Amino acid sequence: MTTTDFTALTGLELMRWVQTERPTDIPSIGRLLGMRFDEVEHGRIVVSLDTRPDFANPLGTVHGGIAATLLDSAMGCAVHTTLPAGVGYTTLELKVNYIRAAHTDGRTLTAEGNVIHAGRRTATAEGKVLDEQGKLIAHATTTCLILPPKS
């Protein structure tokens, strides 16, 4: 188990730590789905995963919840990169538009999240999910509540 004190890291430092260390001993949605942090910058995150049959909806394509989770993760983590150490966030609102189905046969889906506004109490971001051919699968916006450090 890691001994890293996450509360001492800024959001950007934490996201870069996740990108470089790729921790497998910490339970997370990213570990569950096999997400990779491909790019980490201030206000911007790119994550990807490879689809698999377990992601299927009853029609046999990737369930919309996978795209929504990718978007929520990319946009939320992008917001996190703008926060100081000890400050957290939570999603207040997530609006997803689905454009086309994705296949469950090991194809890579890539989500990019970009911060639009980072305030003291709320932040907003936008995101998109693309398939391997660069075709748009879904796009979204989010509003996040900024959580003050725990006392």
mmCIF file with all atom_site columns, C-alpha atoms in Angstrom:
data_model
loop_
_atom_site.group_PDB
_atom_site.id
_atom_site.type_symbol
_atom_site.label_atom_id
_atom_site.label_alt_id
_atom_site.label_comp_id
_atom_site.label_asym_id
_atom_site.label_entity_id
_atom_site.label_seq_id
_atom_site.pdbx_PDB_ins_code
_atom_site.Cartn_x
_atom_site.Cartn_y
_atom_site.Cartn_z
_atom_site.occupancy
_atom_site.B_iso_or_equiv
_atom_site.pdbx_formal_charge
_atom_site.auth_seq_id
_atom_site.auth_comp_id
_atom_site.auth_asym_id
_atom_site.auth_atom_id
_atom_site.pdbx_PDB_model_num
ATOM 1   C CA . MET A 1 1   ? 0.000   0.000  0.000   1.00 0.00 ? 1   MET A CA 1
ATOM 2   C CA . THR A 1 2   ? 1.237   3.501  -0.762  1.00 0.00 ? 2   THR A CA 1
ATOM 3   C CA . THR A 1 3   ? 2.427   5.852  1.963   1.00 0.00 ? 3   THR A CA 1
ATOM 4   C CA . THR A 1 4   ? 1.908   9.000  -0.091  1.00 0.00 ? 4   THR A CA 1
ATOM 5   C CA . ASP A 1 5   ? 0.073   11.769 1.811   1.00 0.00 ? 5   ASP A CA 1
ATOM 6   C CA . PHE A 1 6   ? -2.495  12.795 -0.793  1.00 0.00 ? 6   PHE A CA 1
ATOM 7   C CA . THR A 1 7   ? -3.695  15.764 1.292   1.00 0.00 ? 7   THR A CA 1
ATOM 8   C CA . ALA A 1 8   ? -0.254  17.363 0.936   1.00 0.00 ? 8   ALA A CA 1
ATOM 9   C CA . LEU A 1 9   ? -0.368  17.259 -2.874  1.00 0.00 ? 9   LEU A CA 1
ATOM 10  C CA . THR A 1 10  ? -2.010  19.837 -5.100  1.00 0.00 ? 10  THR A CA 1
ATOM 11  C CA . GLY A 1 11  ? -4.588  18.441 -7.481  1.00 0.00 ? 11  GLY A CA 1
ATOM 12  C CA . LEU A 1 12  ? -2.110  18.697 -10.349 1.00 0.00 ? 12  LEU A CA 1
ATOM 13  C CA . GLU A 1 13  ? 0.574   16.894 -8.331  1.00 0.00 ? 13  GLU A CA 1
ATOM 14  C CA . LEU A 1 14  ? -1.882  14.144 -7.393  1.00 0.00 ? 14  LEU A CA 1
ATOM 15  C CA . MET A 1 15  ? -3.030  13.612 -10.984 1.00 0.00 ? 15  MET A CA 1
ATOM 16  C CA . ARG A 1 16  ? 0.593   13.496 -12.176 1.00 0.00 ? 16  ARG A CA 1
ATOM 17  C CA . TRP A 1 17  ? 1.355   10.979 -9.401  1.00 0.00 ? 17  TRP A CA 1
ATOM 18  C CA . VAL A 1 18  ? -1.531  8.778  -10.608 1.00 0.00 ? 18  VAL A CA 1
ATOM 19  C CA . GLN A 1 19  ? -0.277  9.108  -14.193 1.00 0.00 ? 19  GLN A CA 1
ATOM 20  C CA . THR A 1 20  ? 3.310   8.094  -13.400 1.00 0.00 ? 20  THR A CA 1
ATOM 21  C CA . GLU A 1 21  ? 2.755   5.576  -10.589 1.00 0.00 ? 21  GLU A CA 1
ATOM 22  C CA . ARG A 1 22  ? -0.347  3.871  -12.018 1.00 0.00 ? 22  ARG A CA 1
ATOM 23  C CA . PRO A 1 23  ? -1.248  2.512  -8.576  1.00 0.00 ? 23  PRO A CA 1
ATOM 24  C CA . THR A 1 24  ? -2.908  -0.899 -8.587  1.00 0.00 ? 24  THR A CA 1
ATOM 25  C CA . ASP A 1 25  ? -3.215  -1.235 -4.814  1.00 0.00 ? 25  ASP A CA 1
ATOM 26  C CA . ILE A 1 26  ? -5.739  1.606  -4.401  1.00 0.00 ? 26  ILE A CA 1
ATOM 27  C CA . PRO A 1 27  ? -9.377  0.750  -5.175  1.00 0.00 ? 27  PRO A CA 1
ATOM 28  C CA . SER A 1 28  ? -10.826 3.181  -7.721  1.00 0.00 ? 28  SER A CA 1
ATOM 29  C CA . ILE A 1 29  ? -13.203 3.387  -10.661 1.00 0.00 ? 29  ILE A CA 1
ATOM 30  C CA . GLY A 1 30  ? -10.157 3.887  -12.871 1.00 0.00 ? 30  GLY A CA 1
ATOM 31  C CA . ARG A 1 31  ? -8.655  0.596  -11.738 1.00 0.00 ? 31  ARG A CA 1
ATOM 32  C CA . LEU A 1 32  ? -12.003 -1.183 -12.133 1.00 0.00 ? 32  LEU A CA 1
ATOM 33  C CA . LEU A 1 33  ? -12.452 -0.013 -15.739 1.00 0.00 ? 33  LEU A CA 1
ATOM 34  C CA . GLY A 1 34  ? -8.768  -0.056 -16.736 1.00 0.00 ? 34  GLY A CA 1
ATOM 35  C CA . MET A 1 35  ? -8.450  3.711  -17.255 1.00 0.00 ? 35  MET A CA 1
ATOM 36  C CA . ARG A 1 36  ? -5.104  5.203  -18.208 1.00 0.00 ? 36  ARG A CA 1
ATOM 37  C CA . PHE A 1 37  ? -4.119  8.813  -17.531 1.00 0.00 ? 37  PHE A CA 1
ATOM 38  C CA . ASP A 1 38  ? -2.522  9.683  -20.869 1.00 0.00 ? 38  ASP A CA 1
ATOM 39  C CA . GLU A 1 39  ? -2.078  13.446 -20.443 1.00 0.00 ? 39  GLU A CA 1
ATOM 40  C CA . VAL A 1 40  ? -2.147  15.604 -17.321 1.00 0.00 ? 40  VAL A CA 1
ATOM 41  C CA . GLU A 1 41  ? -1.899  19.389 -17.496 1.00 0.00 ? 41  GLU A CA 1
ATOM 42  C CA . HIS A 1 42  ? -3.260  22.273 -15.451 1.00 0.00 ? 42  HIS A CA 1
ATOM 43  C CA . GLY A 1 43  ? -6.967  22.373 -16.387 1.00 0.00 ? 43  GLY A CA 1
ATOM 44  C CA . ARG A 1 44  ? -6.795  19.446 -18.832 1.00 0.00 ? 44  ARG A CA 1
ATOM 45  C CA . ILE A 1 45  ? -6.851  15.658 -18.546 1.00 0.00 ? 45  ILE A CA 1
ATOM 46  C CA . VAL A 1 46  ? -6.879  12.912 -21.170 1.00 0.00 ? 46  VAL A CA 1
ATOM 47  C CA . VAL A 1 47  ? -7.864  9.403  -20.056 1.00 0.00 ? 47  VAL A CA 1
ATOM 48  C CA . SER A 1 48  ? -8.434  6.262  -22.091 1.00 0.00 ? 48  SER A CA 1
ATOM 49  C CA . LEU A 1 49  ? -9.561  2.686  -21.748 1.00 0.00 ? 49  LEU A CA 1
ATOM 50  C CA . ASP A 1 50  ? -9.951  -0.376 -23.902 1.00 0.00 ? 50  ASP A CA 1
ATOM 51  C CA . THR A 1 51  ? -13.504 -1.616 -24.298 1.00 0.00 ? 51  THR A CA 1
ATOM 52  C CA . ARG A 1 52  ? -14.412 -5.176 -23.360 1.00 0.00 ? 52  ARG A CA 1
ATOM 53  C CA . PRO A 1 53  ? -17.487 -7.425 -23.453 1.00 0.00 ? 53  PRO A CA 1
ATOM 54  C CA . ASP A 1 54  ? -18.205 -6.663 -19.764 1.00 0.00 ? 54  ASP A CA 1
ATOM 55  C CA . PHE A 1 55  ? -19.063 -3.089 -20.849 1.00 0.00 ? 55  PHE A CA 1
ATOM 56  C CA . ALA A 1 56  ? -21.975 -4.237 -23.041 1.00 0.00 ? 56  ALA A CA 1
ATOM 57  C CA . ASN A 1 57  ? -25.537 -3.010 -22.808 1.00 0.00 ? 57  ASN A CA 1
ATOM 58  C CA . PRO A 1 58  ? -28.409 -5.342 -23.841 1.00 0.00 ? 58  PRO A CA 1
ATOM 59  C CA . LEU A 1 59  ? -27.842 -4.356 -27.492 1.00 0.00 ? 59  LEU A CA 1
ATOM 60  C CA . GLY A 1 60  ? -24.206 -5.519 -27.391 1.00 0.00 ? 60  GLY A CA 1
ATOM 61  C CA . THR A 1 61  ? -22.534 -2.113 -27.667 1.00 0.00 ? 61  THR A CA 1
ATOM 62  C CA . VAL A 1 62  ? -20.727 -0.180 -24.928 1.00 0.00 ? 62  VAL A CA 1
ATOM 63  C CA . HIS A 1 63  ? -23.138 0.912  -22.198 1.00 0.00 ? 63  HIS A CA 1
ATOM 64  C CA . GLY A 1 64  ? -23.621 4.684  -22.040 1.00 0.00 ? 64  GLY A CA 1
ATOM 65  C CA . GLY A 1 65  ? -22.531 4.621  -18.408 1.00 0.00 ? 65  GLY A CA 1
ATOM 66  C CA . ILE A 1 66  ? -18.980 3.804  -19.522 1.00 0.00 ? 66  ILE A CA 1
ATOM 67  C CA . ALA A 1 67  ? -18.826 6.961  -21.661 1.00 0.00 ? 67  ALA A CA 1
ATOM 68  C CA . ALA A 1 68  ? -20.445 8.963  -18.843 1.00 0.00 ? 68  ALA A CA 1
ATOM 69  C CA . THR A 1 69  ? -17.900 7.620  -16.351 1.00 0.00 ? 69  THR A CA 1
ATOM 70  C CA . LEU A 1 70  ? -15.028 8.473  -18.693 1.00 0.00 ? 70  LEU A CA 1
ATOM 71  C CA . LEU A 1 71  ? -16.404 11.989 -19.093 1.00 0.00 ? 71  LEU A CA 1
ATOM 72  C CA . ASP A 1 72  ? -17.071 12.475 -15.366 1.00 0.00 ? 72  ASP A CA 1
ATOM 73  C CA . SER A 1 73  ? -13.539 11.287 -14.604 1.00 0.00 ? 73  SER A CA 1
ATOM 74  C CA . ALA A 1 74  ? -11.796 13.382 -17.260 1.00 0.00 ? 74  ALA A CA 1
ATOM 75  C CA . MET A 1 75  ? -13.713 16.577 -16.485 1.00 0.00 ? 75  MET A CA 1
ATOM 76  C CA . GLY A 1 76  ? -13.597 16.119 -12.705 1.00 0.00 ? 76  GLY A CA 1
ATOM 77  C CA . CYS A 1 77  ? -9.884  15.330 -12.721 1.00 0.00 ? 77  CYS A CA 1
ATOM 78  C CA . ALA A 1 78  ? -9.285  18.364 -14.959 1.00 0.00 ? 78  ALA A CA 1
ATOM 79  C CA . VAL A 1 79  ? -11.012 20.474 -12.293 1.00 0.00 ? 79  VAL A CA 1
ATOM 80  C CA . HIS A 1 80  ? -8.891  18.754 -9.639  1.00 0.00 ? 80  HIS A CA 1
ATOM 81  C CA . THR A 1 81  ? -5.691  19.885 -11.396 1.00 0.00 ? 81  THR A CA 1
ATOM 82  C CA . THR A 1 82  ? -6.647  23.496 -10.624 1.00 0.00 ? 82  THR A CA 1
ATOM 83  C CA . LEU A 1 83  ? -7.068  22.954 -6.867  1.00 0.00 ? 83  LEU A CA 1
ATOM 84  C CA . PRO A 1 84  ? -4.565  23.551 -4.061  1.00 0.00 ? 84  PRO A CA 1
ATOM 85  C CA . ALA A 1 85  ? -3.468  20.828 -1.646  1.00 0.00 ? 85  ALA A CA 1
ATOM 86  C CA . GLY A 1 86  ? -6.195  19.565 0.660   1.00 0.00 ? 86  GLY A CA 1
ATOM 87  C CA . VAL A 1 87  ? -9.046  20.979 -1.437  1.00 0.00 ? 87  VAL A CA 1
ATOM 88  C CA . GLY A 1 88  ? -11.456 18.547 -3.055  1.00 0.00 ? 88  GLY A CA 1
ATOM 89  C CA . TYR A 1 89  ? -14.461 18.604 -5.361  1.00 0.00 ? 89  TYR A CA 1
ATOM 90  C CA . THR A 1 90  ? -17.595 16.667 -6.157  1.00 0.00 ? 90  THR A CA 1
ATOM 91  C CA . THR A 1 91  ? -19.784 16.590 -9.235  1.00 0.00 ? 91  THR A CA 1
ATOM 92  C CA . LEU A 1 92  ? -22.937 18.689 -8.863  1.00 0.00 ? 92  LEU A CA 1
ATOM 93  C CA . GLU A 1 93  ? -24.232 18.229 -12.407 1.00 0.00 ? 93  GLU A CA 1
ATOM 94  C CA . LEU A 1 94  ? -23.299 16.121 -15.406 1.00 0.00 ? 94  LEU A CA 1
ATOM 95  C CA . LYS A 1 95  ? -24.915 16.585 -18.826 1.00 0.00 ? 95  LYS A CA 1
ATOM 96  C CA . VAL A 1 96  ? -24.007 13.981 -21.432 1.00 0.00 ? 96  VAL A CA 1
ATOM 97  C CA . ASN A 1 97  ? -24.914 13.928 -25.127 1.00 0.00 ? 97  ASN A CA 1
ATOM 98  C CA . TYR A 1 98  ? -24.485 10.548 -26.826 1.00 0.00 ? 98  TYR A CA 1
ATOM 99  C CA . ILE A 1 99  ? -23.626 10.649 -30.518 1.00 0.00 ? 99  ILE A CA 1
ATOM 100 C CA . ARG A 1 100 ? -22.885 7.075  -31.600 1.00 0.00 ? 100 ARG A CA 1
ATOM 101 C CA . ALA A 1 101 ? -22.384 3.583  -30.214 1.00 0.00 ? 101 ALA A CA 1
ATOM 102 C CA . ALA A 1 102 ? -18.975 2.141  -29.368 1.00 0.00 ? 102 ALA A CA 1
ATOM 103 C CA . HIS A 1 103 ? -17.959 -1.490 -29.829 1.00 0.00 ? 103 HIS A CA 1
ATOM 104 C CA . THR A 1 104 ? -16.964 -3.846 -26.996 1.00 0.00 ? 104 THR A CA 1
ATOM 105 C CA . ASP A 1 105 ? -14.128 -5.618 -28.830 1.00 0.00 ? 105 ASP A CA 1
ATOM 106 C CA . GLY A 1 106 ? -11.051 -4.005 -27.263 1.00 0.00 ? 106 GLY A CA 1
ATOM 107 C CA . ARG A 1 107 ? -11.144 -0.693 -29.059 1.00 0.00 ? 107 ARG A CA 1
ATOM 108 C CA . THR A 1 108 ? -9.678  2.327  -27.311 1.00 0.00 ? 108 THR A CA 1
ATOM 109 C CA . LEU A 1 109 ? -11.955 5.130  -26.152 1.00 0.00 ? 109 LEU A CA 1
ATOM 110 C CA . THR A 1 110 ? -10.273 8.410  -25.236 1.00 0.00 ? 110 THR A CA 1
ATOM 111 C CA . ALA A 1 111 ? -11.830 11.140 -23.124 1.00 0.00 ? 111 ALA A CA 1
ATOM 112 C CA . GLU A 1 112 ? -10.546 14.696 -22.824 1.00 0.00 ? 112 GLU A CA 1
ATOM 113 C CA . GLY A 1 113 ? -11.693 17.044 -20.093 1.00 0.00 ? 113 GLY A CA 1
ATOM 114 C CA . ASN A 1 114 ? -11.021 20.802 -20.093 1.00 0.00 ? 114 ASN A CA 1
ATOM 115 C CA . VAL A 1 115 ? -11.806 23.322 -17.390 1.00 0.00 ? 115 VAL A CA 1
ATOM 116 C CA . ILE A 1 116 ? -13.929 26.249 -18.524 1.00 0.00 ? 116 ILE A CA 1
ATOM 117 C CA . HIS A 1 117 ? -14.122 28.077 -15.176 1.00 0.00 ? 117 HIS A CA 1
ATOM 118 C CA . ALA A 1 118 ? -12.429 27.398 -11.836 1.00 0.00 ? 118 ALA A CA 1
ATOM 119 C CA . GLY A 1 119 ? -13.862 29.553 -9.062  1.00 0.00 ? 119 GLY A CA 1
ATOM 120 C CA . ARG A 1 120 ? -13.687 29.447 -5.277  1.00 0.00 ? 120 ARG A CA 1
ATOM 121 C CA . ARG A 1 121 ? -16.966 27.554 -4.845  1.00 0.00 ? 121 ARG A CA 1
ATOM 122 C CA . THR A 1 122 ? -17.719 25.981 -8.211  1.00 0.00 ? 122 THR A CA 1
ATOM 123 C CA . ALA A 1 123 ? -15.951 24.950 -11.376 1.00 0.00 ? 123 ALA A CA 1
ATOM 124 C CA . THR A 1 124 ? -17.216 24.007 -14.826 1.00 0.00 ? 124 THR A CA 1
ATOM 125 C CA . ALA A 1 125 ? -15.652 21.807 -17.481 1.00 0.00 ? 125 ALA A CA 1
ATOM 126 C CA . GLU A 1 126 ? -16.400 20.257 -20.845 1.00 0.00 ? 126 GLU A CA 1
ATOM 127 C CA . GLY A 1 127 ? -15.392 16.936 -22.292 1.00 0.00 ? 127 GLY A CA 1
ATOM 128 C CA . LYS A 1 128 ? -15.602 14.578 -25.220 1.00 0.00 ? 128 LYS A CA 1
ATOM 129 C CA . VAL A 1 129 ? -15.082 10.870 -25.863 1.00 0.00 ? 129 VAL A CA 1
ATOM 130 C CA . LEU A 1 130 ? -13.576 9.752  -29.167 1.00 0.00 ? 130 LEU A CA 1
ATOM 131 C CA . ASP A 1 131 ? -13.075 6.294  -30.634 1.00 0.00 ? 131 ASP A CA 1
ATOM 132 C CA . GLU A 1 132 ? -9.873  5.053  -32.305 1.00 0.00 ? 132 GLU A CA 1
ATOM 133 C CA . GLN A 1 133 ? -10.840 6.701  -35.606 1.00 0.00 ? 133 GLN A CA 1
ATOM 134 C CA . GLY A 1 134 ? -11.381 10.055 -33.910 1.00 0.00 ? 134 GLY A CA 1
ATOM 135 C CA . LYS A 1 135 ? -15.162 9.793  -34.214 1.00 0.00 ? 135 LYS A CA 1
ATOM 136 C CA . LEU A 1 136 ? -17.175 11.499 -31.510 1.00 0.00 ? 136 LEU A CA 1
ATOM 137 C CA . ILE A 1 137 ? -18.930 9.012  -29.201 1.00 0.00 ? 137 ILE A CA 1
ATOM 138 C CA . ALA A 1 138 ? -20.231 11.504 -26.603 1.00 0.00 ? 138 ALA A CA 1
ATOM 139 C CA . HIS A 1 139 ? -19.660 15.005 -25.251 1.00 0.00 ? 139 HIS A CA 1
ATOM 140 C CA . ALA A 1 140 ? -20.568 16.598 -21.943 1.00 0.00 ? 140 ALA A CA 1
ATOM 141 C CA . THR A 1 141 ? -20.413 19.471 -19.510 1.00 0.00 ? 141 THR A CA 1
ATOM 142 C CA . THR A 1 142 ? -20.149 19.414 -15.742 1.00 0.00 ? 142 THR A CA 1
ATOM 143 C CA . THR A 1 143 ? -20.441 21.668 -12.731 1.00 0.00 ? 143 THR A CA 1
ATOM 144 C CA . CYS A 1 144 ? -18.354 20.742 -9.702  1.00 0.00 ? 144 CYS A CA 1
ATOM 145 C CA . LEU A 1 145 ? -18.653 21.942 -6.114  1.00 0.00 ? 145 LEU A CA 1
ATOM 146 C CA . ILE A 1 146 ? -15.303 22.898 -4.597  1.00 0.00 ? 146 ILE A CA 1
ATOM 147 C CA . LEU A 1 147 ? -14.906 21.380 -1.116  1.00 0.00 ? 147 LEU A CA 1
ATOM 148 C CA . PRO A 1 148 ? -12.819 23.266 1.465   1.00 0.00 ? 148 PRO A CA 1
ATOM 149 C CA . PRO A 1 149 ? -10.074 21.426 3.344   1.00 0.00 ? 149 PRO A CA 1
ATOM 150 C CA . LYS A 1 150 ? -11.249 19.291 6.243   1.00 0.00 ? 150 LYS A CA 1
ATOM 151 C CA . SER A 1 151 ? -10.602 20.898 9.592   1.00 0.00 ? 151 SER A CA 1
#
